[in-house]
Short mmCIF file of C-alpha atoms in Angstrom, two decimals:
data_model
loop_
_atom_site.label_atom_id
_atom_site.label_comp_id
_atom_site.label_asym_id
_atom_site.label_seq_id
_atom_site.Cartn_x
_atom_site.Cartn_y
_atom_site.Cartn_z
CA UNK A 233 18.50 8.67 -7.44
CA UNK A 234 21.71 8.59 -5.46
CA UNK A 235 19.47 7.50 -1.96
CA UNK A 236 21.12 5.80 1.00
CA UNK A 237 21.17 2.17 -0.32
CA UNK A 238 20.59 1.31 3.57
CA UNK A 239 17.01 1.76 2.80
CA UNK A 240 16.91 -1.84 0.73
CA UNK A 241 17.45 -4.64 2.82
CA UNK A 242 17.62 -8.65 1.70
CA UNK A 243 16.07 -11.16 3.86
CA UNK A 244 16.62 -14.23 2.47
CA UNK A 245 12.72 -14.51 1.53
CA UNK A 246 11.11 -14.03 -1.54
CA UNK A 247 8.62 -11.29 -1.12
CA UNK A 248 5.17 -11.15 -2.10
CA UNK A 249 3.35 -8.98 0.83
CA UNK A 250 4.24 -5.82 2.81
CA UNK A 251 2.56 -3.58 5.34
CA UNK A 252 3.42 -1.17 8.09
CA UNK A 253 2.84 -2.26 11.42
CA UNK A 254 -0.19 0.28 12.68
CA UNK A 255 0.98 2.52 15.66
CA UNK A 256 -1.46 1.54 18.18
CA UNK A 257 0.31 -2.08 18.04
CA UNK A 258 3.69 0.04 19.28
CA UNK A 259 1.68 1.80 22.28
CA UNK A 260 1.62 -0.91 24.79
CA UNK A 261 2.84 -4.40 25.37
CA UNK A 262 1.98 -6.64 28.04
CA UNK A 263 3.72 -5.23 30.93
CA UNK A 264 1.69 -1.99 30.33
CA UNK A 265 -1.60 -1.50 32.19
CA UNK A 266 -2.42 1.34 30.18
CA UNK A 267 -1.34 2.50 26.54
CA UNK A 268 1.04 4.79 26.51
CA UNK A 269 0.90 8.60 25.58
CA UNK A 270 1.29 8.93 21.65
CA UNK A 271 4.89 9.84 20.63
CA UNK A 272 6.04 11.93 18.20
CA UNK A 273 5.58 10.71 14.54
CA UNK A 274 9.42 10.64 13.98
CA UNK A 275 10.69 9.59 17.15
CA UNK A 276 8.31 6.43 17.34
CA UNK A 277 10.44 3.26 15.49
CA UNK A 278 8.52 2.02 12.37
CA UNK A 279 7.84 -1.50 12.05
CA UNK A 280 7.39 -3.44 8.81
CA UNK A 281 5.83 -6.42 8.30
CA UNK A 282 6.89 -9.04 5.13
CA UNK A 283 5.24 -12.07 3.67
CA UNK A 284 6.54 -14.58 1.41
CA UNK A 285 8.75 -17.98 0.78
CA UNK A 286 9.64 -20.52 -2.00
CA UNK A 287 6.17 -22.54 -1.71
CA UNK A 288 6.11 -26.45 -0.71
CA UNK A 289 9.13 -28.50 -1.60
CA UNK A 290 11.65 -26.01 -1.95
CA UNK A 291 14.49 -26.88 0.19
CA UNK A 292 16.45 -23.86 2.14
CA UNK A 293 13.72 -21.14 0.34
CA UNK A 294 11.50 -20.50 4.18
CA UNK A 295 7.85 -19.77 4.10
CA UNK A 296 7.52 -17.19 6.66
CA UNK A 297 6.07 -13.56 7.84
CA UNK A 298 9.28 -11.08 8.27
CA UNK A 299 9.06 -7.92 10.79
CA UNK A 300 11.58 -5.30 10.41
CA UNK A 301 12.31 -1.47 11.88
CA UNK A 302 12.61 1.31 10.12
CA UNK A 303 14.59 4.46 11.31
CA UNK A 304 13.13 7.32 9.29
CA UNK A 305 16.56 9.20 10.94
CA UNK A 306 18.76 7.58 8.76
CA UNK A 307 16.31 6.01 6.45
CA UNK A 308 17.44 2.72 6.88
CA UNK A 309 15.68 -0.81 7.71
CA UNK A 310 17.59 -3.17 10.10
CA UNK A 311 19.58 -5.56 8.78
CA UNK A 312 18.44 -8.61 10.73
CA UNK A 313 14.87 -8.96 10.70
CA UNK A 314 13.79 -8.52 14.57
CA UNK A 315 11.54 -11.80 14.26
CA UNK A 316 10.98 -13.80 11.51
CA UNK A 317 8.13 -16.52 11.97
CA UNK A 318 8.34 -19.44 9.84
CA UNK A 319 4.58 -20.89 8.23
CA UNK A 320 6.65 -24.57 6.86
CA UNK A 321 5.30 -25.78 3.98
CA UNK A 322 2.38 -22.97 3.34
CA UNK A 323 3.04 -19.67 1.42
CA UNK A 324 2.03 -16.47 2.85
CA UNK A 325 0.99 -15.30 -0.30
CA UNK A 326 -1.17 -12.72 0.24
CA UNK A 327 -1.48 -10.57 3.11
CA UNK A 328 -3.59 -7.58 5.16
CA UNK A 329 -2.58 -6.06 8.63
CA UNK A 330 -5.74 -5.12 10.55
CA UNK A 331 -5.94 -1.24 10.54
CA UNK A 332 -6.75 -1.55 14.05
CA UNK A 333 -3.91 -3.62 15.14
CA UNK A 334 -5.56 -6.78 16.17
CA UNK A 335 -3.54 -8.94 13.71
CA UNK A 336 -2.63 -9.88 10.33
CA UNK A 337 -4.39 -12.18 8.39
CA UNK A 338 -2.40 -14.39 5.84
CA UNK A 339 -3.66 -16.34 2.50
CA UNK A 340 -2.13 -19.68 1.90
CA UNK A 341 -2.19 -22.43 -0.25
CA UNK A 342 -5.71 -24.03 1.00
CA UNK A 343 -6.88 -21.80 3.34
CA UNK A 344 -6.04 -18.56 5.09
CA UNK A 345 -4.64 -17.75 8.84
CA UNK A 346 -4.92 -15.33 11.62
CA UNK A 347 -1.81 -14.20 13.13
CA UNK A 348 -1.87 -11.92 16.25
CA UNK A 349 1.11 -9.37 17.53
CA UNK A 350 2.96 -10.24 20.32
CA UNK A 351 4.38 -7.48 22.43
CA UNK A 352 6.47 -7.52 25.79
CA UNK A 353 9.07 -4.53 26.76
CA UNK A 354 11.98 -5.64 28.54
CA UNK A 355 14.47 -3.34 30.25
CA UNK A 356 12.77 -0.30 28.31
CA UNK A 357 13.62 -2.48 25.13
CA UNK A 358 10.22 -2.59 23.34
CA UNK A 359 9.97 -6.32 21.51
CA UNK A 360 7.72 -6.82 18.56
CA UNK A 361 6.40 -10.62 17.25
CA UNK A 362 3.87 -12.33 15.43
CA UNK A 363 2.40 -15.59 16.62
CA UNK A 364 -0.44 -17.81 15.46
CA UNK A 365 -3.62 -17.31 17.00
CA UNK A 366 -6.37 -19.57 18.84
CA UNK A 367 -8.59 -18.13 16.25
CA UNK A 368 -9.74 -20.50 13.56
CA UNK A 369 -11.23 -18.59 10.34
CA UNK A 370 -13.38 -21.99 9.81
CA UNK A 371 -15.39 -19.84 7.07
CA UNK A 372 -12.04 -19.94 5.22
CA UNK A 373 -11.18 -23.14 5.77
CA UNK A 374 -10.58 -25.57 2.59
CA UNK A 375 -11.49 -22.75 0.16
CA UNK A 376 -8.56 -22.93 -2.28
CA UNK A 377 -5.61 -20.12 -2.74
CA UNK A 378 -6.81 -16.53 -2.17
CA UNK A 379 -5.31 -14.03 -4.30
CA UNK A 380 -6.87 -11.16 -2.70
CA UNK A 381 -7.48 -10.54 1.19
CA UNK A 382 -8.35 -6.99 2.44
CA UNK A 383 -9.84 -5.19 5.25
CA UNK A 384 -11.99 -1.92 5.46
CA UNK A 385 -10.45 1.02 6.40
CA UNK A 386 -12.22 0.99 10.11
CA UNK A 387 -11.72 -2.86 10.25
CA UNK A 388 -15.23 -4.18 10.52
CA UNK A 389 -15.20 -5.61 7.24
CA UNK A 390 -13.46 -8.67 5.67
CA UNK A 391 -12.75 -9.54 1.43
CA UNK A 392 -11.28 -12.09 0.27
CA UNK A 393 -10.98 -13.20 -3.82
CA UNK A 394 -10.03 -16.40 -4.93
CA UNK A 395 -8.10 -18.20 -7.76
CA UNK A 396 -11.09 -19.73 -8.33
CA UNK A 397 -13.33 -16.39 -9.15
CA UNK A 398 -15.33 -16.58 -5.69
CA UNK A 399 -15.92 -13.78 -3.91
CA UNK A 400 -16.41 -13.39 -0.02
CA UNK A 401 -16.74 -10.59 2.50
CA UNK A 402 -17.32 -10.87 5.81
CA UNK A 403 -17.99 -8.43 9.30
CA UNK A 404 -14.90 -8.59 11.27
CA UNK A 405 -14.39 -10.36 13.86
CA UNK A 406 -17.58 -11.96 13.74
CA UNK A 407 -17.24 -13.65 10.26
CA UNK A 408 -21.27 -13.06 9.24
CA UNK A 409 -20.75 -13.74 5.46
CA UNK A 410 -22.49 -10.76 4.53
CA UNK A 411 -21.23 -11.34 0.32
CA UNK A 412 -20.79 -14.75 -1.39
CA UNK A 413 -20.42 -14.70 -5.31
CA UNK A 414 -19.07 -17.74 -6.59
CA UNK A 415 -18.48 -16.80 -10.21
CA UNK A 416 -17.32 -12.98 -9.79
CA UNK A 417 -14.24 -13.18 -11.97
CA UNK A 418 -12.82 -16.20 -13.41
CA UNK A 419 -10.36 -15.71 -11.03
CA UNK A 420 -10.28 -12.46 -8.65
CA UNK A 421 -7.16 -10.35 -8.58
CA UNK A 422 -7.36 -7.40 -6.54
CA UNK A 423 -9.84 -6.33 -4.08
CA UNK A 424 -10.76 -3.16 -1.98
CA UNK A 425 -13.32 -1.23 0.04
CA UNK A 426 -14.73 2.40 -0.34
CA UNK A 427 -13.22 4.84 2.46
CA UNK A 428 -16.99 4.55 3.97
CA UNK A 429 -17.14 0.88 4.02
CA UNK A 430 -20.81 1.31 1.75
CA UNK A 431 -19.23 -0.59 -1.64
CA UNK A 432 -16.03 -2.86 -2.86
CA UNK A 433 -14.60 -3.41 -6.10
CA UNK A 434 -13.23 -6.19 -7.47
CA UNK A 435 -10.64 -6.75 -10.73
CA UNK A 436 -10.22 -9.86 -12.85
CA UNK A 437 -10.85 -11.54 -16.07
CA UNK A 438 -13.71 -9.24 -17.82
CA UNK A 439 -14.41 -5.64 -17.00
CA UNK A 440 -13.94 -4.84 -13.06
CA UNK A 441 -17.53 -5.05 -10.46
CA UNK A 442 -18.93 -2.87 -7.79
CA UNK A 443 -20.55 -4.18 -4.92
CA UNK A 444 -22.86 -2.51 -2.66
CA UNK A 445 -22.82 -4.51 0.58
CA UNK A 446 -25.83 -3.07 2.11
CA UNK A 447 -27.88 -5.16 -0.70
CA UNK A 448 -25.18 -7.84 -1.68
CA UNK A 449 -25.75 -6.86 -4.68
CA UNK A 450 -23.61 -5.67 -8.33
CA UNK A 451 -23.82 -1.35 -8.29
CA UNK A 452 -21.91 -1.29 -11.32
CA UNK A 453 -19.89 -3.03 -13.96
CA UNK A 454 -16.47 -1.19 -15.06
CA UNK A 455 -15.88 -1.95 -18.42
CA UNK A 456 -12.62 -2.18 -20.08
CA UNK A 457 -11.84 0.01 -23.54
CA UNK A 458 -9.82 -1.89 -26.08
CA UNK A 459 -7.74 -4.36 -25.27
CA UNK A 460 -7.31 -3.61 -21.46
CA UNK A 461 -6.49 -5.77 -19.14
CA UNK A 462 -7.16 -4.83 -15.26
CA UNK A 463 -4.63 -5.72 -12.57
CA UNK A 464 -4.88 -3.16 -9.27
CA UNK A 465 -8.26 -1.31 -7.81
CA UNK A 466 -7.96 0.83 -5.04
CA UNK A 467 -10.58 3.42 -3.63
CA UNK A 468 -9.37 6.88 -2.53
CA UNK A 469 -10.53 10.44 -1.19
CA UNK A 470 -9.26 13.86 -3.30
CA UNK A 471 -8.94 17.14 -1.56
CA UNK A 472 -12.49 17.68 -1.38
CA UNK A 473 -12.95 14.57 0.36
CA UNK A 474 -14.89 13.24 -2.52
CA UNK A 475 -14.46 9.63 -3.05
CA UNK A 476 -12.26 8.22 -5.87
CA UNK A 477 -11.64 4.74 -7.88
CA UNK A 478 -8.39 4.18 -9.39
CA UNK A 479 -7.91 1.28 -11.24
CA UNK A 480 -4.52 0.25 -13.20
CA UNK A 481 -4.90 -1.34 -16.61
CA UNK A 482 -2.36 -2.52 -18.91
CA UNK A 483 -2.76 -2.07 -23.18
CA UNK A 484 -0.27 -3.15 -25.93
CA UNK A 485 1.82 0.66 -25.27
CA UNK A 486 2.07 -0.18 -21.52
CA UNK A 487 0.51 0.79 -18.09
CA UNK A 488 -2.01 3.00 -17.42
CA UNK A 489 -3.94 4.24 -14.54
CA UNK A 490 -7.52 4.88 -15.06
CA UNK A 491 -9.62 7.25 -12.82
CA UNK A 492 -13.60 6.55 -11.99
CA UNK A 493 -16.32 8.49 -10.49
CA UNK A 494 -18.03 6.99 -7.37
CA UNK A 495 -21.54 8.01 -7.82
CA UNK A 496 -21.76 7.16 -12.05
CA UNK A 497 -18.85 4.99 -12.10
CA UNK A 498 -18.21 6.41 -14.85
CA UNK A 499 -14.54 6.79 -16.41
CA UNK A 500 -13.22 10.22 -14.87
CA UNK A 501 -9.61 10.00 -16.43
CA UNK A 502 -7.08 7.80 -18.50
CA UNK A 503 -3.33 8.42 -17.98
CA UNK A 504 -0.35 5.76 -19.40
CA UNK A 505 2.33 6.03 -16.88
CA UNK A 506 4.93 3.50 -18.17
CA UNK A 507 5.86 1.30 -21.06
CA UNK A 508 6.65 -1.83 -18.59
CA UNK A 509 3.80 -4.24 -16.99
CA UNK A 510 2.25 -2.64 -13.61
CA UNK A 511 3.38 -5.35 -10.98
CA UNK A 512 2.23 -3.37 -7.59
CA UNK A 513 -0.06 -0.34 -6.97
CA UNK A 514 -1.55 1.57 -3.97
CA UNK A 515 -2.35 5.15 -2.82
CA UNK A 516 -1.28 6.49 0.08
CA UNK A 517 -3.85 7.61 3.46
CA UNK A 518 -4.14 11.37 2.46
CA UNK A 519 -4.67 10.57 -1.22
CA UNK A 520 -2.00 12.60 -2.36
CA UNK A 521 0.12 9.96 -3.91
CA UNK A 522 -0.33 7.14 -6.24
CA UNK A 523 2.55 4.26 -6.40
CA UNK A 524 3.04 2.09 -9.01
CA UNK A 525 5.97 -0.83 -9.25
CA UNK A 526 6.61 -2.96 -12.22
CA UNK A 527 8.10 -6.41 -13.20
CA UNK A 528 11.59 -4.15 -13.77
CA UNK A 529 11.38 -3.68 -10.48
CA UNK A 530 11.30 0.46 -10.96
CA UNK A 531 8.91 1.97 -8.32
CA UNK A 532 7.14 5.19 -9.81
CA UNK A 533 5.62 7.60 -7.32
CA UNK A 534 2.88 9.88 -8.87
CA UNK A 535 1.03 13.19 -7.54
CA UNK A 536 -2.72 12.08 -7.31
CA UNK A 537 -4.21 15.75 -8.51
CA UNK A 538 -2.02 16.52 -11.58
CA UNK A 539 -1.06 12.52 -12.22
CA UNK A 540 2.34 13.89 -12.51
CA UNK A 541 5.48 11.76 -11.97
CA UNK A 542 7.13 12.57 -8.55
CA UNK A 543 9.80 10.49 -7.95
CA UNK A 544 11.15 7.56 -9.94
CA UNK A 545 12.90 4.71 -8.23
CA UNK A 546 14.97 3.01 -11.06
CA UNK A 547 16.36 -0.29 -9.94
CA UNK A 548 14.46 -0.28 -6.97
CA UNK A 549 14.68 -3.85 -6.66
CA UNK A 550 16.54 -6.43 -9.10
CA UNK A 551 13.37 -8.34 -9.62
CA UNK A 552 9.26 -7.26 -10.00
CA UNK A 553 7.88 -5.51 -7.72
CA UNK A 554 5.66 -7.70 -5.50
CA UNK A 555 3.86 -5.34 -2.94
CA UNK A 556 3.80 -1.84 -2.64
CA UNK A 557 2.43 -0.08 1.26
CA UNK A 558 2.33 3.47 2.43
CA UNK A 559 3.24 4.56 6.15
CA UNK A 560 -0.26 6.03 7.49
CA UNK A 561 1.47 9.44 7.56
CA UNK A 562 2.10 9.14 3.94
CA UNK A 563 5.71 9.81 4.47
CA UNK A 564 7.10 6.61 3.12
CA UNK A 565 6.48 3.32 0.93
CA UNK A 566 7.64 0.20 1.58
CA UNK A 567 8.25 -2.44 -1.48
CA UNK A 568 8.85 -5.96 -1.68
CA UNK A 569 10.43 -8.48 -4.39
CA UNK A 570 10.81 -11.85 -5.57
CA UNK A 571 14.45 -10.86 -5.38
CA UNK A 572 13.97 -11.18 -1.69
CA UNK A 573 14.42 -7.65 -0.60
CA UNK A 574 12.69 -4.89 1.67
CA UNK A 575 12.93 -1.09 0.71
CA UNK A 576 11.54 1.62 2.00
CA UNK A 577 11.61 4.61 0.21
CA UNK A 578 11.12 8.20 1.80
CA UNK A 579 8.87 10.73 -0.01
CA UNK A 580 10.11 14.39 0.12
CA UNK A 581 8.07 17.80 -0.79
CA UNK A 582 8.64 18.79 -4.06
CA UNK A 583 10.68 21.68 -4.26
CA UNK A 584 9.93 23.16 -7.65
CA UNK A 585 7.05 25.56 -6.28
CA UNK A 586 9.83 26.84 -3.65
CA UNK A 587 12.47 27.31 -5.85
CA UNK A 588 10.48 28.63 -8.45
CA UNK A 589 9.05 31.45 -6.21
CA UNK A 590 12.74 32.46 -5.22
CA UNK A 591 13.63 33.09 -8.60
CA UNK A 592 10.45 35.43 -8.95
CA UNK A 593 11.89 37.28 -5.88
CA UNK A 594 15.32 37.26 -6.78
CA UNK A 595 14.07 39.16 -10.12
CA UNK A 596 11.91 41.62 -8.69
CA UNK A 597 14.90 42.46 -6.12
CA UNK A 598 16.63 43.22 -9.35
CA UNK A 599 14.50 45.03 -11.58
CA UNK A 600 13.85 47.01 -8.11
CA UNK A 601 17.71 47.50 -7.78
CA UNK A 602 17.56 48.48 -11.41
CA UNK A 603 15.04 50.86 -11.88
CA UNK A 604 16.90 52.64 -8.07
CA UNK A 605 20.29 52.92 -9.79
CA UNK A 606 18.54 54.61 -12.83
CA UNK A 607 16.58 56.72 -11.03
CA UNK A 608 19.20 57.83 -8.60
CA UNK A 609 21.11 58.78 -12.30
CA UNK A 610 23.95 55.55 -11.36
CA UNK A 611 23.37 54.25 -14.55
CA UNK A 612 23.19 56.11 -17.94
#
């Protein structure tokens, strides 16, 4: 794609979560009585936040949470991280930074972890830092590794899905265990909430589950065709701000990305996308954009109305994709790797309506140039 390379960044980590840090975080720090007046999108630095490590044993591979900047300017990330908090022996495998900006809260081996920002500004230098918290998650305690941890999109709502096919969700920050299925999946891979916080779906072994957490109770069952294989779920809103599912599936020709209705959850759309294994998937705030990584490490960025390729990203990374996140102004996507390195990639307008509309002008000025010369008798 000939982009500035500066936008890929190794940190010495192998990579298996990745979030932007939410802007509120940015507007104060703890010299600042009051917030301070929001900035302009692009002059406001963009902070990105990285999980991952080489597990228990592995000797000079850290286990640690990774916050970087991003300068949209020169569409670059830094190249030291500006704090990088070790977790020793326990893997940050899994990840989800709390749309509001109390925290982030971590999945490791046995149990999973509440980490809260911590901000100071010194000599107008604003400083940016994760720490552990006082807060214990005892309902998550001892439960085994969580391969899914999510939040709703207004924060008042927990999920969690475990290796071991239990399902939790929670209200946030109270912890009231609102859902608790202990045989959802054989083993729960991706989790996430409806826009209005009324259902969550869940992907595993077997055809992918709707839950309505008003009754705690299955909506719907989303069963696979053929020899599918689910791997990514993620709720969305189209231009009509009618709710959408998307859910990524993989068959013996490749990936595909399958499209469900929200009120008969019934199958909307099927499109294959790529030969190689899905690795990473998400869809950005305004629902405009679908990304999909894969174990090439390629990153594929899609138009969500016409399911139309937008940008391809070969190479992104040297190895699979881990973790996928969109900016909340749905100007960028950050990616993460085993390979240990950060990208962020910038998504431009697509210029083929523009350009396309020039050439119908520049004709018309012609044929109207034309049909003056032969009026005026220049031509014969």
């Amino acid at each position: 794609m000939g982009e500035n390379e500066n936008c890929s960044k190794t940190y010495g980590v192998p990579f298996y979560g990745a979030s932007f840090v939410p802007h509120n975080v940015l507007l104060k720090s703890s010299n600042d009585a009051e917030p301070k007046k929001e900035e302009d999108d692009n002059s406001r630095p963009n902070y990105v936040i990285f999980s991952g490590g080489g597990g228990e044993g592995r000797s000079g591979i850290p286990n640690a949470l990774v916050v970087s900047v991003f300068d949209a300017a020169t569409n670059s990330l830094s190249d030291e991280p500006v704090d990088k908090h070790g977790t020793g022996d326990d893997l940050p495998y899994r990840m989800a930074v709390h749309p509001g900006g109390e925290g982030v809260i971590c999945s490791l081996p046995k149990s999973c972890r509440w980490f809260e920002w911590d901000t100071f500004t010194k000599e107008d230098i604003f400083k940016l830092s994760v720490k552990p918290s006082e807060k214990i998650l005892d309902q998550l305690e001892d439960v085994g590794q969580q391969l899914a941890v999510t939040f709703s999109h207004d924060g008042s709502l927990l999920a969690v899905g475990g290796e071991d096919g239990t399902l939790r969700a929670f209200k946030w920050p109270s912890m009231s265990l609102i859902l608790d299925v202990p045989k959802a999946h054989s083993s729960v891979k991706n989790l996430d909430f409806s826009p209005d916080g009324k259902f969550l779906v869940s992907v595993g072994s077997g055809p992918g589950r709707v839950w309505e957490l008003s009754s705690s109770v299955a909506k719907a069952s989303l069963p696979k065709e053929n020899d599918e294989i689910f791997g990514f779920c993620k709720f969305s809103q189209n231009s009509g701000n009618d709710q959408v599912l998307y859910v990524t599936a993989m068959r013996d020709r490749g990936g595909s990305i399958v499209k469900w209705n929200t009120t008969t959850w019934k199958r909307i759309s099927s499109k294959h996308v790529i030969r190689d294994p899905i690795s990473a998937f998400n869809v950005s705030d305004d629902g405009k954009h679908l990304a999909i990584g894969t174990i090439q490490g390629d990153i594929l960025i899609l138009n969500s109305s016409s399911m139309k390729v937008h940008t391809v990203v070969k190479k992104a990374h040297l190895g699979l994709v881990t973790a996928l996140a969109f900016s909340s102004d749905s100007r960028a996507l950050a990616s993460a790797s085993l390979d240990s390195s950060a990208r962020v990639t910038l998504i431009k307008e697509n210029m083929k309506t523009g350009m396309s509309l020039w050439v119908i002008l520049l004709f018309l000025l012609l044929a109207a140039a034309l049909y003056y010369a032969q009026s005026e008798g220049y031509l014969k």
